[in-house]
Amino acid sequence: MTVDRITSATLRAMKRRREPIVSLTCYDAAFCHLLEQAGVDVLLVGDSLGMVLQGQPSTVAVSLEHMVYHTACVSRVGKRALVLADMPFLSYATAERALQAAERLMAEGGAGMVKLEGGAAVLQTVGLLTRFGVPVCGHLGLLPQSVHQIGGYRYQGRDDAGAARIRADALALQEAGASLLVLECVPAELAAALSAELETPVIGIGAGSGTDGQVLVLHDMLGLTPGRSPRFSRNFMADADSVSQAVAAYVAEVRSRAFPGPEQTLA
Ligand code: KIV
């Protein structure tokens, strides 16, 4: 029996049906099997792998080579989930670099969609990629690749000006052709309002329960991250007997909108 691969059309249909989209980061074949069996819809080969797998202090050192390698590890065995690959730091700083990076992530890595961070600065690139048939996911709010500029991992859009900027960027990304949007660390009210306003599906991380779906870093939700996990995450292993059970609980709680709860939400 063949299994239908999830695409941007599937995600748009899920949004229309108000069926929450479930996403987790995934960097290898073993977890790809496990997450697909649990019913995860979007496997994000995030450049968080720099911190989670490589022990780097940020995502800045992650190269295109690393991203292509891990994307291929996932897509080689994946059957149903959309494989979403991060474009690494500065790989989309020029149109030429962006086209080359997207080509490698899709043709060699097997990604079904690529993700890049930012608003106004990336609009032309998003337009260019989509015109050439590359499905693109935007990423607004906290932009981990800009951590050196921001000065830390902080919530964004907390004042009127910041919220208006995120809203304008989100609408512009949709207009430029983005098929999906990740909103990271923004107040729940802003994220819910944007999700209602946009036709593009919105996946939140640290953005409350009013988005069209949720994503977490796999190692955070399995309690594998040393030190303190972000407040918007939860250790699903705490109440589970196995990794499969923990992931199944996450999938069920995202689908029922029980996760994120008030403890993980910034109002
Ligand atoms: O790289 C990553 O894991 C991400 C998530 C934080 C959304 O971009």
PDB file of C-alpha atoms and ligand atoms in Angstrom:
ATOM      1  CA  MET A   1       0.000   0.000   0.000  1.00  0.00           C
ATOM      2  CA  THR A   2       1.380   3.445  -0.856  1.00  0.00           C
ATOM      3  CA  VAL A   3       1.130   6.213   1.696  1.00  0.00           C
ATOM      4  CA  ASP A   4       0.367   9.747   0.572  1.00  0.00           C
ATOM      5  CA  ARG A   5       3.192  12.160   1.322  1.00  0.00           C
ATOM      6  CA  ILE A   6       2.228  15.287   3.249  1.00  0.00           C
ATOM      7  CA  THR A   7       2.674  18.451   1.181  1.00  0.00           C
ATOM      8  CA  SER A   8       1.796  22.120   1.580  1.00  0.00           C
ATOM      9  CA  ALA A   9      -1.655  21.306   0.124  1.00  0.00           C
ATOM     10  CA  THR A  10      -2.219  18.746   2.912  1.00  0.00           C
ATOM     11  CA  LEU A  11      -1.228  21.321   5.535  1.00  0.00           C
ATOM     12  CA  ARG A  12      -3.590  23.937   4.031  1.00  0.00           C
ATOM     13  CA  ALA A  13      -6.416  21.371   4.096  1.00  0.00           C
ATOM     14  CA  MET A  14      -5.628  20.562   7.752  1.00  0.00           C
ATOM     15  CA  LYS A  15      -5.792  24.272   8.563  1.00  0.00           C
ATOM     16  CA  ARG A  16      -9.185  24.561   6.831  1.00  0.00           C
ATOM     17  CA  ARG A  17     -10.448  21.547   8.842  1.00  0.00           C
ATOM     18  CA  ARG A  18      -8.947  23.072  12.029  1.00  0.00           C
ATOM     19  CA  GLU A  19      -6.936  19.894  12.525  1.00  0.00           C
ATOM     20  CA  PRO A  20      -3.760  20.770  14.439  1.00  0.00           C
ATOM     21  CA  ILE A  21      -0.507  20.080  12.585  1.00  0.00           C
ATOM     22  CA  VAL A  22       2.058  18.123  14.630  1.00  0.00           C
ATOM     23  CA  SER A  23       5.742  18.753  14.084  1.00  0.00           C
ATOM     24  CA  LEU A  24       8.992  17.815  15.830  1.00  0.00           C
ATOM     25  CA  THR A  25      12.605  18.256  14.904  1.00  0.00           C
ATOM     26  CA  CYS A  26      14.229  15.120  13.500  1.00  0.00           C
ATOM     27  CA  TYR A  27      17.828  14.638  12.463  1.00  0.00           C
ATOM     28  CA  ASP A  28      18.255  10.927  11.686  1.00  0.00           C
ATOM     29  CA  ALA A  29      16.667   7.772  10.273  1.00  0.00           C
ATOM     30  CA  ALA A  30      15.939   6.039  13.610  1.00  0.00           C
ATOM     31  CA  PHE A  31      13.847   8.940  14.891  1.00  0.00           C
ATOM     32  CA  CYS A  32      12.251   9.402  11.478  1.00  0.00           C
ATOM     33  CA  HIS A  33      10.778   5.871  11.756  1.00  0.00           C
ATOM     34  CA  LEU A  34       9.648   6.451  15.326  1.00  0.00           C
ATOM     35  CA  LEU A  35       8.091   9.886  14.733  1.00  0.00           C
ATOM     36  CA  GLU A  36       6.306   8.776  11.570  1.00  0.00           C
ATOM     37  CA  GLN A  37       4.860   5.780  13.390  1.00  0.00           C
ATOM     38  CA  ALA A  38       3.515   8.139  16.057  1.00  0.00           C
ATOM     39  CA  GLY A  39       1.818  10.222  13.362  1.00  0.00           C
ATOM     40  CA  VAL A  40       4.006  13.361  13.313  1.00  0.00           C
ATOM     41  CA  ASP A  41       3.102  15.367  10.185  1.00  0.00           C
ATOM     42  CA  VAL A  42       6.173  17.570   9.688  1.00  0.00           C
ATOM     43  CA  LEU A  43       9.753  16.455  10.438  1.00  0.00           C
ATOM     44  CA  LEU A  44      11.828  19.595  10.829  1.00  0.00           C
ATOM     45  CA  VAL A  45      15.496  18.984  10.122  1.00  0.00           C
ATOM     46  CA  GLY A  46      16.274  22.093  12.111  1.00  0.00           C
ATOM     47  CA  ASP A  47      19.619  23.816  12.339  1.00  0.00           C
ATOM     48  CA  SER A  48      19.047  23.364  16.079  1.00  0.00           C
ATOM     49  CA  LEU A  49      21.096  20.245  15.337  1.00  0.00           C
ATOM     50  CA  GLY A  50      24.107  22.510  15.823  1.00  0.00           C
ATOM     51  CA  MET A  51      23.255  22.829  19.501  1.00  0.00           C
ATOM     52  CA  VAL A  52      21.537  19.478  20.073  1.00  0.00           C
ATOM     53  CA  LEU A  53      23.886  17.133  18.176  1.00  0.00           C
ATOM     54  CA  GLN A  54      27.095  19.116  17.725  1.00  0.00           C
ATOM     55  CA  GLY A  55      27.306  20.900  21.088  1.00  0.00           C
ATOM     56  CA  GLN A  56      27.609  24.325  19.485  1.00  0.00           C
ATOM     57  CA  PRO A  57      26.511  27.395  21.459  1.00  0.00           C
ATOM     58  CA  SER A  58      24.145  28.495  18.656  1.00  0.00           C
ATOM     59  CA  THR A  59      22.948  27.528  15.163  1.00  0.00           C
ATOM     60  CA  VAL A  60      25.420  29.884  13.472  1.00  0.00           C
ATOM     61  CA  ALA A  61      28.152  27.265  12.873  1.00  0.00           C
ATOM     62  CA  VAL A  62      25.857  24.837  11.054  1.00  0.00           C
ATOM     63  CA  SER A  63      26.893  24.445   7.413  1.00  0.00           C
ATOM     64  CA  LEU A  64      24.919  23.559   4.303  1.00  0.00           C
ATOM     65  CA  GLU A  65      26.916  20.316   4.211  1.00  0.00           C
ATOM     66  CA  HIS A  66      25.617  19.378   7.688  1.00  0.00           C
ATOM     67  CA  MET A  67      22.038  20.225   6.706  1.00  0.00           C
ATOM     68  CA  VAL A  68      22.162  18.204   3.477  1.00  0.00           C
ATOM     69  CA  TYR A  69      23.618  15.199   5.347  1.00  0.00           C
ATOM     70  CA  HIS A  70      20.971  15.159   8.104  1.00  0.00           C
ATOM     71  CA  THR A  71      18.111  15.929   5.710  1.00  0.00           C
ATOM     72  CA  ALA A  72      19.136  12.920   3.606  1.00  0.00           C
ATOM     73  CA  CYS A  73      19.346  10.716   6.745  1.00  0.00           C
ATOM     74  CA  VAL A  74      15.693  11.562   7.429  1.00  0.00           C
ATOM     75  CA  SER A  75      14.222  11.664   3.929  1.00  0.00           C
ATOM     76  CA  ARG A  76      15.863   8.379   2.876  1.00  0.00           C
ATOM     77  CA  VAL A  77      13.552   6.415   5.176  1.00  0.00           C
ATOM     78  CA  GLY A  78      10.591   8.791   5.589  1.00  0.00           C
ATOM     79  CA  LYS A  79       7.382   7.810   3.836  1.00  0.00           C
ATOM     80  CA  ARG A  80       4.547  10.072   4.923  1.00  0.00           C
ATOM     81  CA  ALA A  81       5.724  13.165   6.816  1.00  0.00           C
ATOM     82  CA  LEU A  82       6.802  16.366   5.110  1.00  0.00           C
ATOM     83  CA  VAL A  83      10.571  16.760   5.488  1.00  0.00           C
ATOM     84  CA  LEU A  84      11.238  20.435   6.167  1.00  0.00           C
ATOM     85  CA  ALA A  85      14.906  21.463   6.053  1.00  0.00           C
ATOM     86  CA  ASP A  86      16.401  24.612   7.523  1.00  0.00           C
ATOM     87  CA  MET A  87      18.485  26.809   5.229  1.00  0.00           C
ATOM     88  CA  PRO A  88      21.542  27.453   7.445  1.00  0.00           C
ATOM     89  CA  PHE A  89      23.029  30.802   8.502  1.00  0.00           C
ATOM     90  CA  LEU A  90      23.834  33.073   5.510  1.00  0.00           C
ATOM     91  CA  SER A  91      23.041  30.337   2.967  1.00  0.00           C
ATOM     92  CA  TYR A  92      20.288  32.610   1.611  1.00  0.00           C
ATOM     93  CA  ALA A  93      22.166  35.932   1.876  1.00  0.00           C
ATOM     94  CA  THR A  94      22.166  36.271  -1.932  1.00  0.00           C
ATOM     95  CA  ALA A  95      19.745  34.961  -4.541  1.00  0.00           C
ATOM     96  CA  GLU A  96      22.426  32.724  -6.035  1.00  0.00           C
ATOM     97  CA  ARG A  97      23.361  31.167  -2.704  1.00  0.00           C
ATOM     98  CA  ALA A  98      19.684  30.627  -1.837  1.00  0.00           C
ATOM     99  CA  LEU A  99      18.972  28.810  -5.111  1.00  0.00           C
ATOM    100  CA  GLN A 100      22.065  26.621  -4.680  1.00  0.00           C
ATOM    101  CA  ALA A 101      21.202  25.826  -1.059  1.00  0.00           C
ATOM    102  CA  ALA A 102      17.579  24.977  -1.880  1.00  0.00           C
ATOM    103  CA  GLU A 103      18.720  22.828  -4.809  1.00  0.00           C
ATOM    104  CA  ARG A 104      21.078  20.818  -2.602  1.00  0.00           C
ATOM    105  CA  LEU A 105      18.572  20.445   0.247  1.00  0.00           C
ATOM    106  CA  MET A 106      15.868  19.204  -2.127  1.00  0.00           C
ATOM    107  CA  ALA A 107      17.824  17.299  -4.796  1.00  0.00           C
ATOM    108  CA  GLU A 108      20.522  15.713  -2.557  1.00  0.00           C
ATOM    109  CA  GLY A 109      18.822  15.971   0.824  1.00  0.00           C
ATOM    110  CA  GLY A 110      15.328  15.017  -0.339  1.00  0.00           C
ATOM    111  CA  ALA A 111      13.599  17.861   1.518  1.00  0.00           C
ATOM    112  CA  GLY A 112       9.998  18.621   0.583  1.00  0.00           C
ATOM    113  CA  MET A 113      10.201  22.220   1.813  1.00  0.00           C
ATOM    114  CA  VAL A 114      12.903  24.613   3.037  1.00  0.00           C
ATOM    115  CA  LYS A 115      12.735  27.088   5.917  1.00  0.00           C
ATOM    116  CA  LEU A 116      14.442  30.443   6.246  1.00  0.00           C
ATOM    117  CA  GLU A 117      14.374  33.058   8.973  1.00  0.00           C
ATOM    118  CA  GLY A 118      13.286  36.674   8.717  1.00  0.00           C
ATOM    119  CA  GLY A 119      10.727  39.050   7.251  1.00  0.00           C
ATOM    120  CA  ALA A 120      11.380  42.019   4.976  1.00  0.00           C
ATOM    121  CA  ALA A 121      15.010  40.952   4.355  1.00  0.00           C
ATOM    122  CA  VAL A 122      14.017  37.624   2.784  1.00  0.00           C
ATOM    123  CA  LEU A 123      10.874  38.520   0.821  1.00  0.00           C
ATOM    124  CA  GLN A 124      12.594  38.636  -2.568  1.00  0.00           C
ATOM    125  CA  THR A 125      14.292  35.319  -1.866  1.00  0.00           C
ATOM    126  CA  VAL A 126      11.004  33.694  -0.857  1.00  0.00           C
ATOM    127  CA  GLY A 127       9.433  35.004  -4.086  1.00  0.00           C
ATOM    128  CA  LEU A 128      12.354  33.733  -6.167  1.00  0.00           C
ATOM    129  CA  LEU A 129      12.359  30.256  -4.612  1.00  0.00           C
ATOM    130  CA  THR A 130       8.599  29.810  -4.907  1.00  0.00           C
ATOM    131  CA  ARG A 131       8.650  30.957  -8.552  1.00  0.00           C
ATOM    132  CA  PHE A 132      11.105  28.121  -9.242  1.00  0.00           C
ATOM    133  CA  GLY A 133       8.949  25.522  -7.493  1.00  0.00           C
ATOM    134  CA  VAL A 134      10.571  25.418  -4.059  1.00  0.00           C
ATOM    135  CA  PRO A 135       8.002  25.252  -1.242  1.00  0.00           C
ATOM    136  CA  VAL A 136       9.129  27.720   1.448  1.00  0.00           C
ATOM    137  CA  CYS A 137       8.425  28.016   5.160  1.00  0.00           C
ATOM    138  CA  GLY A 138       9.006  31.414   6.794  1.00  0.00           C
ATOM    139  CA  HIS A 139      10.177  31.836  10.385  1.00  0.00           C
ATOM    140  CA  LEU A 140       9.302  34.935  12.445  1.00  0.00           C
ATOM    141  CA  GLY A 141       9.466  36.029  16.077  1.00  0.00           C
ATOM    142  CA  LEU A 142      12.648  34.828  17.744  1.00  0.00           C
ATOM    143  CA  LEU A 143      15.198  34.217  14.978  1.00  0.00           C
ATOM    144  CA  PRO A 144      17.926  31.937  16.400  1.00  0.00           C
ATOM    145  CA  GLN A 145      20.304  32.698  13.497  1.00  0.00           C
ATOM    146  CA  SER A 146      20.272  36.377  14.592  1.00  0.00           C
ATOM    147  CA  VAL A 147      21.121  35.617  18.221  1.00  0.00           C
ATOM    148  CA  HIS A 148      24.325  37.663  18.039  1.00  0.00           C
ATOM    149  CA  GLN A 149      22.315  40.661  16.879  1.00  0.00           C
ATOM    150  CA  ILE A 150      19.405  40.179  19.313  1.00  0.00           C
ATOM    151  CA  GLY A 151      21.734  39.446  22.236  1.00  0.00           C
ATOM    152  CA  GLY A 152      19.883  36.371  23.548  1.00  0.00           C
ATOM    153  CA  TYR A 153      16.918  34.028  23.187  1.00  0.00           C
ATOM    154  CA  ARG A 154      14.047  36.360  24.108  1.00  0.00           C
ATOM    155  CA  TYR A 155      10.338  36.597  23.376  1.00  0.00           C
ATOM    156  CA  GLN A 156       9.563  38.961  20.490  1.00  0.00           C
ATOM    157  CA  GLY A 157       6.542  41.080  19.596  1.00  0.00           C
ATOM    158  CA  ARG A 158       5.707  42.002  23.169  1.00  0.00           C
ATOM    159  CA  ASP A 159       5.114  45.703  22.469  1.00  0.00           C
ATOM    160  CA  ASP A 160       2.802  47.243  19.866  1.00  0.00           C
ATOM    161  CA  ALA A 161       5.588  48.166  17.448  1.00  0.00           C
ATOM    162  CA  GLY A 162       7.157  44.698  17.598  1.00  0.00           C
ATOM    163  CA  ALA A 163       3.784  42.973  17.159  1.00  0.00           C
ATOM    164  CA  ALA A 164       2.934  45.216  14.176  1.00  0.00           C
ATOM    165  CA  ARG A 165       6.283  44.397  12.565  1.00  0.00           C
ATOM    166  CA  ILE A 166       5.712  40.651  12.933  1.00  0.00           C
ATOM    167  CA  ARG A 167       2.171  40.985  11.517  1.00  0.00           C
ATOM    168  CA  ALA A 168       3.412  43.003   8.515  1.00  0.00           C
ATOM    169  CA  ASP A 169       6.213  40.482   7.881  1.00  0.00           C
ATOM    170  CA  ALA A 170       3.796  37.540   8.129  1.00  0.00           C
ATOM    171  CA  LEU A 171       1.377  39.059   5.618  1.00  0.00           C
ATOM    172  CA  ALA A 172       4.259  39.923   3.283  1.00  0.00           C
ATOM    173  CA  LEU A 173       5.680  36.376   3.494  1.00  0.00           C
ATOM    174  CA  GLN A 174       2.262  34.966   2.609  1.00  0.00           C
ATOM    175  CA  GLU A 175       2.049  37.390  -0.323  1.00  0.00           C
ATOM    176  CA  ALA A 176       5.556  36.345  -1.452  1.00  0.00           C
ATOM    177  CA  GLY A 177       4.386  32.723  -1.609  1.00  0.00           C
ATOM    178  CA  ALA A 178       5.358  31.118   1.719  1.00  0.00           C
ATOM    179  CA  SER A 179       3.531  27.790   2.176  1.00  0.00           C
ATOM    180  CA  LEU A 180       4.041  27.574   5.930  1.00  0.00           C
ATOM    181  CA  LEU A 181       5.124  29.869   8.750  1.00  0.00           C
ATOM    182  CA  VAL A 182       6.889  29.094  12.027  1.00  0.00           C
ATOM    183  CA  LEU A 183       6.248  31.612  14.808  1.00  0.00           C
ATOM    184  CA  GLU A 184       8.780  31.288  17.610  1.00  0.00           C
ATOM    185  CA  CYS A 185       8.468  32.868  21.059  1.00  0.00           C
ATOM    186  CA  VAL A 186       5.729  35.418  20.517  1.00  0.00           C
ATOM    187  CA  PRO A 187       2.799  36.188  22.829  1.00  0.00           C
ATOM    188  CA  ALA A 188      -0.092  33.719  22.490  1.00  0.00           C
ATOM    189  CA  GLU A 189      -2.612  36.428  21.647  1.00  0.00           C
ATOM    190  CA  LEU A 190      -0.535  37.722  18.725  1.00  0.00           C
ATOM    191  CA  ALA A 191       0.116  34.190  17.418  1.00  0.00           C
ATOM    192  CA  ALA A 192      -3.588  33.265  17.594  1.00  0.00           C
ATOM    193  CA  ALA A 193      -4.648  36.484  15.829  1.00  0.00           C
ATOM    194  CA  LEU A 194      -2.114  35.941  13.043  1.00  0.00           C
ATOM    195  CA  SER A 195      -3.110  32.295  12.612  1.00  0.00           C
ATOM    196  CA  ALA A 196      -6.729  33.389  12.203  1.00  0.00           C
ATOM    197  CA  GLU A 197      -5.832  36.152   9.741  1.00  0.00           C
ATOM    198  CA  LEU A 198      -3.447  34.186   7.493  1.00  0.00           C
ATOM    199  CA  GLU A 199      -4.416  31.538   4.965  1.00  0.00           C
ATOM    200  CA  THR A 200      -0.892  30.145   5.306  1.00  0.00           C
ATOM    201  CA  PRO A 201      -0.739  27.504   8.073  1.00  0.00           C
ATOM    202  CA  VAL A 202       1.144  28.698  11.174  1.00  0.00           C
ATOM    203  CA  ILE A 203       3.142  26.372  13.422  1.00  0.00           C
ATOM    204  CA  GLY A 204       4.059  27.759  16.821  1.00  0.00           C
ATOM    205  CA  ILE A 205       6.884  27.129  19.266  1.00  0.00           C
ATOM    206  CA  GLY A 206       6.503  29.133  22.447  1.00  0.00           C
ATOM    207  CA  ALA A 207       3.508  30.836  20.825  1.00  0.00           C
ATOM    208  CA  GLY A 208       0.535  29.395  22.733  1.00  0.00           C
ATOM    209  CA  SER A 209      -2.169  26.967  21.653  1.00  0.00           C
ATOM    210  CA  GLY A 210      -3.987  29.205  19.151  1.00  0.00           C
ATOM    211  CA  THR A 211      -1.760  28.443  16.159  1.00  0.00           C
ATOM    212  CA  ASP A 212      -2.530  25.867  13.445  1.00  0.00           C
ATOM    213  CA  GLY A 213       0.080  23.487  14.819  1.00  0.00           C
ATOM    214  CA  GLN A 214       3.027  23.020  17.163  1.00  0.00           C
ATOM    215  CA  VAL A 215       6.689  22.187  16.854  1.00  0.00           C
ATOM    216  CA  LEU A 216       9.247  21.375  19.563  1.00  0.00           C
ATOM    217  CA  VAL A 217      12.890  20.426  19.561  1.00  0.00           C
ATOM    218  CA  LEU A 218      12.829  16.625  19.959  1.00  0.00           C
ATOM    219  CA  HIS A 219      15.628  16.501  22.545  1.00  0.00           C
ATOM    220  CA  ASP A 220      13.859  19.103  24.736  1.00  0.00           C
ATOM    221  CA  MET A 221      10.576  17.156  24.812  1.00  0.00           C
ATOM    222  CA  LEU A 222      12.422  13.914  25.557  1.00  0.00           C
ATOM    223  CA  GLY A 223      14.229  15.534  28.490  1.00  0.00           C
ATOM    224  CA  LEU A 224      17.628  15.003  26.833  1.00  0.00           C
ATOM    225  CA  THR A 225      18.733  18.626  26.805  1.00  0.00           C
ATOM    226  CA  PRO A 226      21.261  19.268  29.583  1.00  0.00           C
ATOM    227  CA  GLY A 227      20.383  22.100  31.937  1.00  0.00           C
ATOM    228  CA  ARG A 228      17.117  23.972  31.856  1.00  0.00           C
ATOM    229  CA  SER A 229      14.786  23.411  28.890  1.00  0.00           C
ATOM    230  CA  PRO A 230      12.928  26.404  27.449  1.00  0.00           C
ATOM    231  CA  ARG A 231       9.833  27.261  29.499  1.00  0.00           C
ATOM    232  CA  PHE A 232       7.572  26.672  26.485  1.00  0.00           C
ATOM    233  CA  SER A 233       8.693  23.044  26.177  1.00  0.00           C
ATOM    234  CA  ARG A 234       7.734  20.047  28.317  1.00  0.00           C
ATOM    235  CA  ASN A 235       9.492  16.814  29.175  1.00  0.00           C
ATOM    236  CA  PHE A 236       7.045  14.183  27.859  1.00  0.00           C
ATOM    237  CA  MET A 237       9.352  11.384  29.096  1.00  0.00           C
ATOM    238  CA  ALA A 238       8.487  12.310  32.694  1.00  0.00           C
ATOM    239  CA  ASP A 239       5.163  10.415  32.401  1.00  0.00           C
ATOM    240  CA  ALA A 240       6.133   7.831  29.771  1.00  0.00           C
ATOM    241  CA  ASP A 241       7.674   4.338  29.847  1.00  0.00           C
ATOM    242  CA  SER A 242       9.290   4.664  26.439  1.00  0.00           C
ATOM    243  CA  VAL A 243      10.315   7.202  23.828  1.00  0.00           C
ATOM    244  CA  SER A 244       7.468   5.999  21.567  1.00  0.00           C
ATOM    245  CA  GLN A 245       4.979   6.575  24.367  1.00  0.00           C
ATOM    246  CA  ALA A 246       6.329  10.084  25.031  1.00  0.00           C
ATOM    247  CA  VAL A 247       6.062  11.032  21.362  1.00  0.00           C
ATOM    248  CA  ALA A 248       2.557   9.507  21.131  1.00  0.00           C
ATOM    249  CA  ALA A 249       1.501  11.628  24.146  1.00  0.00           C
ATOM    250  CA  TYR A 250       2.877  14.771  22.472  1.00  0.00           C
ATOM    251  CA  VAL A 251       1.007  13.960  19.228  1.00  0.00           C
ATOM    252  CA  ALA A 252      -2.248  13.359  21.130  1.00  0.00           C
ATOM    253  CA  GLU A 253      -1.890  16.536  23.198  1.00  0.00           C
ATOM    254  CA  VAL A 254      -1.160  18.725  20.174  1.00  0.00           C
ATOM    255  CA  ARG A 255      -4.116  17.226  18.276  1.00  0.00           C
ATOM    256  CA  SER A 256      -6.446  17.855  21.255  1.00  0.00           C
ATOM    257  CA  ARG A 257      -4.881  21.298  21.912  1.00  0.00           C
ATOM    258  CA  ALA A 258      -4.026  20.228  25.485  1.00  0.00           C
ATOM    259  CA  PHE A 259      -0.399  21.167  24.683  1.00  0.00           C
ATOM    260  CA  PRO A 260       0.825  23.817  25.159  1.00  0.00           C
ATOM    261  CA  GLY A 261      -0.978  24.495  28.441  1.00  0.00           C
ATOM    262  CA  PRO A 262      -0.922  27.655  30.566  1.00  0.00           C
ATOM    263  CA  GLU A 263       2.474  26.738  32.126  1.00  0.00           C
ATOM    264  CA  GLN A 264       4.127  26.776  28.694  1.00  0.00           C
ATOM    265  CA  THR A 265       2.380  29.917  27.483  1.00  0.00           C
ATOM    266  CA  LEU A 266       3.296  33.584  27.565  1.00  0.00           C
ATOM    267  CA  ALA A 267       0.010  35.537  27.432  1.00  0.00           C
TER     268      ALA A 267
HETATM  269  O1  KIV B   1      16.051  24.647  14.136  1.00  0.00           O
HETATM  270  C1  KIV B   1      15.004  24.439  14.760  1.00  0.00           C
HETATM  271  O2  KIV B   1      14.862  23.461  15.508  1.00  0.00           O
HETATM  272  C2  KIV B   1      13.915  25.380  14.603  1.00  0.00           C
HETATM  273  C3  KIV B   1      12.790  25.304  15.591  1.00  0.00           C
HETATM  274  C4  KIV B   1      13.210  25.990  16.833  1.00  0.00           C
HETATM  275  C5  KIV B   1      11.523  25.854  15.046  1.00  0.00           C
HETATM  276  O3  KIV B   1      13.950  26.215  13.731  1.00  0.00           O
END
